[in-house]
Short mmCIF file of C-alpha atoms in Angstrom, two decimals:
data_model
loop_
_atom_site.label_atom_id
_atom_site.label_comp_id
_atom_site.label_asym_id
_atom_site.label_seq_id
_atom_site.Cartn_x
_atom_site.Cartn_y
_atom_site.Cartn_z
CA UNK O 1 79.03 -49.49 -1.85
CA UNK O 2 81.25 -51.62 -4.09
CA UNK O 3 83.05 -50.16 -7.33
CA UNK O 4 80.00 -51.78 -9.39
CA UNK O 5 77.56 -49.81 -7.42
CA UNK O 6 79.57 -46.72 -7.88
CA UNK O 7 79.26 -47.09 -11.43
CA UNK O 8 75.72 -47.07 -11.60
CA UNK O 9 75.21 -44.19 -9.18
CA UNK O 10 77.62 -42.54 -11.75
CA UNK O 11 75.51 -43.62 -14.34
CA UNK O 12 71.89 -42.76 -12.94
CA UNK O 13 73.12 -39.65 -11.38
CA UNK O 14 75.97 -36.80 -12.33
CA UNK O 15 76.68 -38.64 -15.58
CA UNK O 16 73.59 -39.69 -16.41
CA UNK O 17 73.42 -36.93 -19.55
CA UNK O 18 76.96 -38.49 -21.39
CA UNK O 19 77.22 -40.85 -23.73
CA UNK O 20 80.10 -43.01 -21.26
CA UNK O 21 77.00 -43.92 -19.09
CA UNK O 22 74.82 -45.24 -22.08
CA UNK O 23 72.18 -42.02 -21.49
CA UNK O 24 71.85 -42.84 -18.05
CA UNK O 25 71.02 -46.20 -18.11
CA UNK O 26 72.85 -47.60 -15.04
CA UNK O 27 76.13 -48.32 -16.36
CA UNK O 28 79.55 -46.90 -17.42
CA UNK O 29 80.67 -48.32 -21.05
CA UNK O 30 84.04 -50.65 -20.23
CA UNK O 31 86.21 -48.51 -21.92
CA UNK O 32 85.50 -45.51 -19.51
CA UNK O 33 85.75 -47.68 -16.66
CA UNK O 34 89.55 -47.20 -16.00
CA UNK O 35 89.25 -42.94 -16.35
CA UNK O 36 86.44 -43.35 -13.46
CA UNK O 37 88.55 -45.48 -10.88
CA UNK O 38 91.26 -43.40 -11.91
CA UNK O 39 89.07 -40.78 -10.72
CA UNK O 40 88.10 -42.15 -8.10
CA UNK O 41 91.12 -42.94 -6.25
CA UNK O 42 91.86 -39.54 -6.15
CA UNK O 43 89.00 -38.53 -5.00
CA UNK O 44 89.25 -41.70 -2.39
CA UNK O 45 92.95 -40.11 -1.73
CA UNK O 46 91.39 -36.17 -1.30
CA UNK O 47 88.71 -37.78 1.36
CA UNK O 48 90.66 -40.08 3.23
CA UNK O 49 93.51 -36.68 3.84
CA UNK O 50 90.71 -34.91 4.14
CA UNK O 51 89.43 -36.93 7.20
CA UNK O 52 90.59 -38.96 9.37
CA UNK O 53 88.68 -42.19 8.23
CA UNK O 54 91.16 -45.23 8.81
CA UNK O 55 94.43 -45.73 10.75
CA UNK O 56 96.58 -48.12 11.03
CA UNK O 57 100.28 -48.64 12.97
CA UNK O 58 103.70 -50.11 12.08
CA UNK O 59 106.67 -51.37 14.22
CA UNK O 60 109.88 -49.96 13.95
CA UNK O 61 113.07 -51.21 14.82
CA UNK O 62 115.66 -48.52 15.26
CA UNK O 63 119.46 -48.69 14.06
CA UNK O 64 121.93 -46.95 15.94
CA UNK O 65 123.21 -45.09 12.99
CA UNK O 66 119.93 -44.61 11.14
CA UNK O 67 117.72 -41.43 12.32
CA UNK O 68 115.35 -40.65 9.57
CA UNK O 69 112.70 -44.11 9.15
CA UNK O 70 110.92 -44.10 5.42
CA UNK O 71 107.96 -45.61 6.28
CA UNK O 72 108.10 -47.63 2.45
CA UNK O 73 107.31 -50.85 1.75
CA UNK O 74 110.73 -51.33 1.05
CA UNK O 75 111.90 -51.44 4.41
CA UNK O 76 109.91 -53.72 5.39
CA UNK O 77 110.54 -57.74 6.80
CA UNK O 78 108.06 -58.70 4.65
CA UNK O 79 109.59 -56.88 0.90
CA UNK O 80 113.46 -57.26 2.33
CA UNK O 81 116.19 -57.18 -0.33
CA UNK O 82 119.12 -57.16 0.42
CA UNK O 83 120.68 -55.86 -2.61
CA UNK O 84 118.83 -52.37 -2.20
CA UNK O 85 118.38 -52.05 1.79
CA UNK O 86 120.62 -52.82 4.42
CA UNK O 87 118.48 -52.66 7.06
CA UNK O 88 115.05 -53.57 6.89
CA UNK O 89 112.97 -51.57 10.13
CA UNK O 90 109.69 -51.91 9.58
CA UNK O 91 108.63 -55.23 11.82
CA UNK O 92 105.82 -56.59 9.57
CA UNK O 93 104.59 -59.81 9.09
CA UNK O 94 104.49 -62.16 5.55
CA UNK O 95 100.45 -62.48 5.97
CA UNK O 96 99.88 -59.07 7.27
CA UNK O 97 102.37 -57.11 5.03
CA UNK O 98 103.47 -53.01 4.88
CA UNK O 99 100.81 -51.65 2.73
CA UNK O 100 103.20 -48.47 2.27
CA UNK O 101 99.58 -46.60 3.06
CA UNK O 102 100.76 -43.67 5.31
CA UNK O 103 99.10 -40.11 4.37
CA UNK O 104 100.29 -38.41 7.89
CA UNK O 105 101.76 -40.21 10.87
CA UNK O 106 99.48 -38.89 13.86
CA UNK O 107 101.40 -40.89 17.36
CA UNK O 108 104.21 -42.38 17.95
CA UNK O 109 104.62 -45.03 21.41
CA UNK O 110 107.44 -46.78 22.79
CA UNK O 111 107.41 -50.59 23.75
CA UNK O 112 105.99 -49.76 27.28
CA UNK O 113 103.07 -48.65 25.45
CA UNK O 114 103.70 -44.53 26.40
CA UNK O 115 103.81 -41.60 24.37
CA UNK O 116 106.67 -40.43 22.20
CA UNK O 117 106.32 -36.61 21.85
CA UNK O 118 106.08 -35.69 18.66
CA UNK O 119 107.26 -32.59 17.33
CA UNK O 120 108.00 -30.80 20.45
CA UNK O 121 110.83 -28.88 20.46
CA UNK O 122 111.13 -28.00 23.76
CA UNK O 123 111.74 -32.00 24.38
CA UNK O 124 114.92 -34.19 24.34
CA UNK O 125 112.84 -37.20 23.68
CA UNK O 126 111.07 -35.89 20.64
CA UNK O 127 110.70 -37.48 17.19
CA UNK O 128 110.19 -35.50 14.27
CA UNK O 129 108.54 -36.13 11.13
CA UNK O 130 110.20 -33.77 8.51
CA UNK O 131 107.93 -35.55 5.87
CA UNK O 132 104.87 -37.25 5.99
CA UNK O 133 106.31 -40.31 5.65
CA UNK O 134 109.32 -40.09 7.59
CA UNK O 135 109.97 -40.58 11.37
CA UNK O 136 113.27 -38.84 12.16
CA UNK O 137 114.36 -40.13 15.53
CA UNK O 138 117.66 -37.96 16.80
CA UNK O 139 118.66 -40.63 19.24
CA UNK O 140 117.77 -43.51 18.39
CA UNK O 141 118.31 -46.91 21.09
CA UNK O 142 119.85 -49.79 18.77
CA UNK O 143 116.98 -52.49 19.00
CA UNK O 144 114.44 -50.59 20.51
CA UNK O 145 110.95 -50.61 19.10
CA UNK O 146 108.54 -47.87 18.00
CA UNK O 147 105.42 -47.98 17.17
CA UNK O 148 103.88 -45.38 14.82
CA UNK O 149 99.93 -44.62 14.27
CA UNK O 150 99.12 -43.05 11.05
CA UNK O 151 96.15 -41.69 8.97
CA UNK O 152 96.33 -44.21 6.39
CA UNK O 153 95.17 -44.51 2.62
CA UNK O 154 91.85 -46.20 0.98
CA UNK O 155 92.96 -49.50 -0.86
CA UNK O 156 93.37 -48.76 -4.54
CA UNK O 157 90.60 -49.60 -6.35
CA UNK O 158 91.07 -51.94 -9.53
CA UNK O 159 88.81 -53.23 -12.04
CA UNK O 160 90.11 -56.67 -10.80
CA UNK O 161 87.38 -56.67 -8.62
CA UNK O 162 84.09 -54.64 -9.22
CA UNK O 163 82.96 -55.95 -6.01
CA UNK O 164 85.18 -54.67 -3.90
CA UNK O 165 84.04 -52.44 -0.95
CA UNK O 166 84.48 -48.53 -1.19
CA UNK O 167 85.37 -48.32 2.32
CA UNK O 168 83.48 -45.12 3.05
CA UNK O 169 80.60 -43.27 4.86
CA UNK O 170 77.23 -43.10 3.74
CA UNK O 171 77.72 -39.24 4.10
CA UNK O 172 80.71 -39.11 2.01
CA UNK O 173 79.32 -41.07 -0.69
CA UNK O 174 78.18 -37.91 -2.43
CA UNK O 175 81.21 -36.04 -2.20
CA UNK O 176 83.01 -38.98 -4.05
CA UNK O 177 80.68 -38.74 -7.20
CA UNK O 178 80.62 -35.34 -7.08
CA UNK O 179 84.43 -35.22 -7.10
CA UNK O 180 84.45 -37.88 -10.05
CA UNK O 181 82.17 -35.92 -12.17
CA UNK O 182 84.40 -32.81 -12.26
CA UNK O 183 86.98 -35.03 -12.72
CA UNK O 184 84.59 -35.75 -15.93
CA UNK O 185 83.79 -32.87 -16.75
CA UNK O 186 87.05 -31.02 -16.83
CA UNK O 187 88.40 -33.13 -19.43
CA UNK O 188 85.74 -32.00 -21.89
CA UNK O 189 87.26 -28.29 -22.49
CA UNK O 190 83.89 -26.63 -23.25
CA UNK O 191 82.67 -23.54 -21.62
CA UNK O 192 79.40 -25.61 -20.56
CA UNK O 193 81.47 -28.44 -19.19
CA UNK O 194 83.77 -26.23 -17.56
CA UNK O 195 80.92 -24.88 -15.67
CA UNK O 196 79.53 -28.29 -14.85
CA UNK O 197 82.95 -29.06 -13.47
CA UNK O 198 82.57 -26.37 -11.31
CA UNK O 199 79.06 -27.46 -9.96
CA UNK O 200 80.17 -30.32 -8.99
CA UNK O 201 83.42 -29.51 -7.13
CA UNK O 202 81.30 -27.06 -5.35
CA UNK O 203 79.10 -29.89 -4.23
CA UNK O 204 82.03 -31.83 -3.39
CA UNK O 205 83.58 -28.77 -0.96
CA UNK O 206 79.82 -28.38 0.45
CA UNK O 207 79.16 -31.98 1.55
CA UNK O 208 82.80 -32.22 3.14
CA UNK O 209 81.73 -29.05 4.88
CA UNK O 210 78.71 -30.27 5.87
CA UNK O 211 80.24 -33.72 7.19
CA UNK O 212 82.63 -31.45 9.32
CA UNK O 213 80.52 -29.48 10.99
CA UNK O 214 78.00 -32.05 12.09
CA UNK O 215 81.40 -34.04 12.95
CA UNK O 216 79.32 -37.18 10.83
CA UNK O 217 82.12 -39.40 10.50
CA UNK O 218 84.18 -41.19 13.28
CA UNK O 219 87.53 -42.48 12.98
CA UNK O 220 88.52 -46.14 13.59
CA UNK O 221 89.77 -47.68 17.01
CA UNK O 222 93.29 -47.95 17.20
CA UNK O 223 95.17 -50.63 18.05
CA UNK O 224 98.63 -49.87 18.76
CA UNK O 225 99.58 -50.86 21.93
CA UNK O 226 98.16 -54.17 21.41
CA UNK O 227 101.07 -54.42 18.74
CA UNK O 228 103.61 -55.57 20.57
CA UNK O 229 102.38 -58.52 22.24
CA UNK O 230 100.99 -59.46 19.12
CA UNK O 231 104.18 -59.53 17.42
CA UNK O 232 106.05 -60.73 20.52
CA UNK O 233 108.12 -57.97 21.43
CA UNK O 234 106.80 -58.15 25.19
#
């Protein structure tokens, strides 16, 4: 499903009845098109938390000094400025640059390709992540690498490109209109609308639900090990 195809889902199905999807007759009038990606990034955003649909890893450097690691694109090789970060950690590359995606950092491995523990308090060797997007590393080893796996984000949808791909399962493709039409409907501030806003986040909660009890959707294949070679730090 691409963001055109979206739209005329939206249009033929929970919007079909308002006037933004021309009565239902497979499209979503231009002007309305930026409230529905709007929309739908959130909704992208609540499914890809929700689930662990894509992950991804990023190299760290450590700094002697430095024990907390913002995983933002700022730090990265690939963004550097030196005027506004002294040290940038993230190892990236130009043509496959920080994407500043990371919802919840999930494992953390050292060069040899082992397990960090993470969050263990009962270990001296423990990281921490005190945010979401922070790695806090009490002792860190001045140029040794880390490599952190994280949940990551959907791609932003733009209207740049109404053909590109809505990475997401054919189960979850419901729960992403549904979500967008109480989106729409909760804007209208009408008892009846209110209602329908209701419906449809009800539908949303019931097809997640669903997904998660029949476990429907699988997670990517990691990577991360492979990282370091790749990036020749073995």
């Amino acid at each position: 499903m691409n963001i055109e195809d979206l739209f005329t889902s939206l249009s033929y199905g929970e919007l079909n009845n308002l006037s933004m999807s021309a009565d239902g007759s497979g499209s979503i009038e231009e002007s309305k098109q930026p409230q529905i990606l709007l929309y739908a990034n959130e909704g992208l955003l609540r499914l890809y938390g929700r689930f662990v649909l894509k992950e991804n890893d990023v190299l760290i450097e450590m700094v002697e000094h430095i024990t907390n690691y913002h995983l933002k694109r700022k730090f990265a090789e690939s963004a550097y400025d030196p005027e506004k970060v002294h040290y940038p950690y993230i190892k990236d590359l130009i043509n496959e640059p920080f994407q500043e995606d990371v919802i919840k950092i999930l494992a953390v491995y050292n060069s040899l390709g082992q397990s960090v523990p993470l969050n263990d308090n009962e270990r001296i060797d423990s990281v921490f992540t005190p945010q979401a997007t922070v790695l806090q590393v009490p002792r860190p080893i001045n140029g040794a690498t880390l490599s952190v796996m994280y949940q990551a984000k959907h791609p932003k949808l733009t209207l740049e490109d109404v053909e590109q791909e809505i990475e997401l399962p054919d189960t979850l493709h419901g729960a992403l209109t549904a979500f967008i039409a109480s989106k729409v409907f909760s804007h209208m501030n009408t008892d009846v609308s209110t209602a329908k806003a209701a419906e449809h986040l009800a539908q949303f909660d019931a097809i997640c639900a669903d997904v998660e009890d029949r476990d429907l959707v699988q997670t990517s294949v990691a990577t991360t090990n492979a990282r370091f070679g790749k990036r020749g730090w073995v």
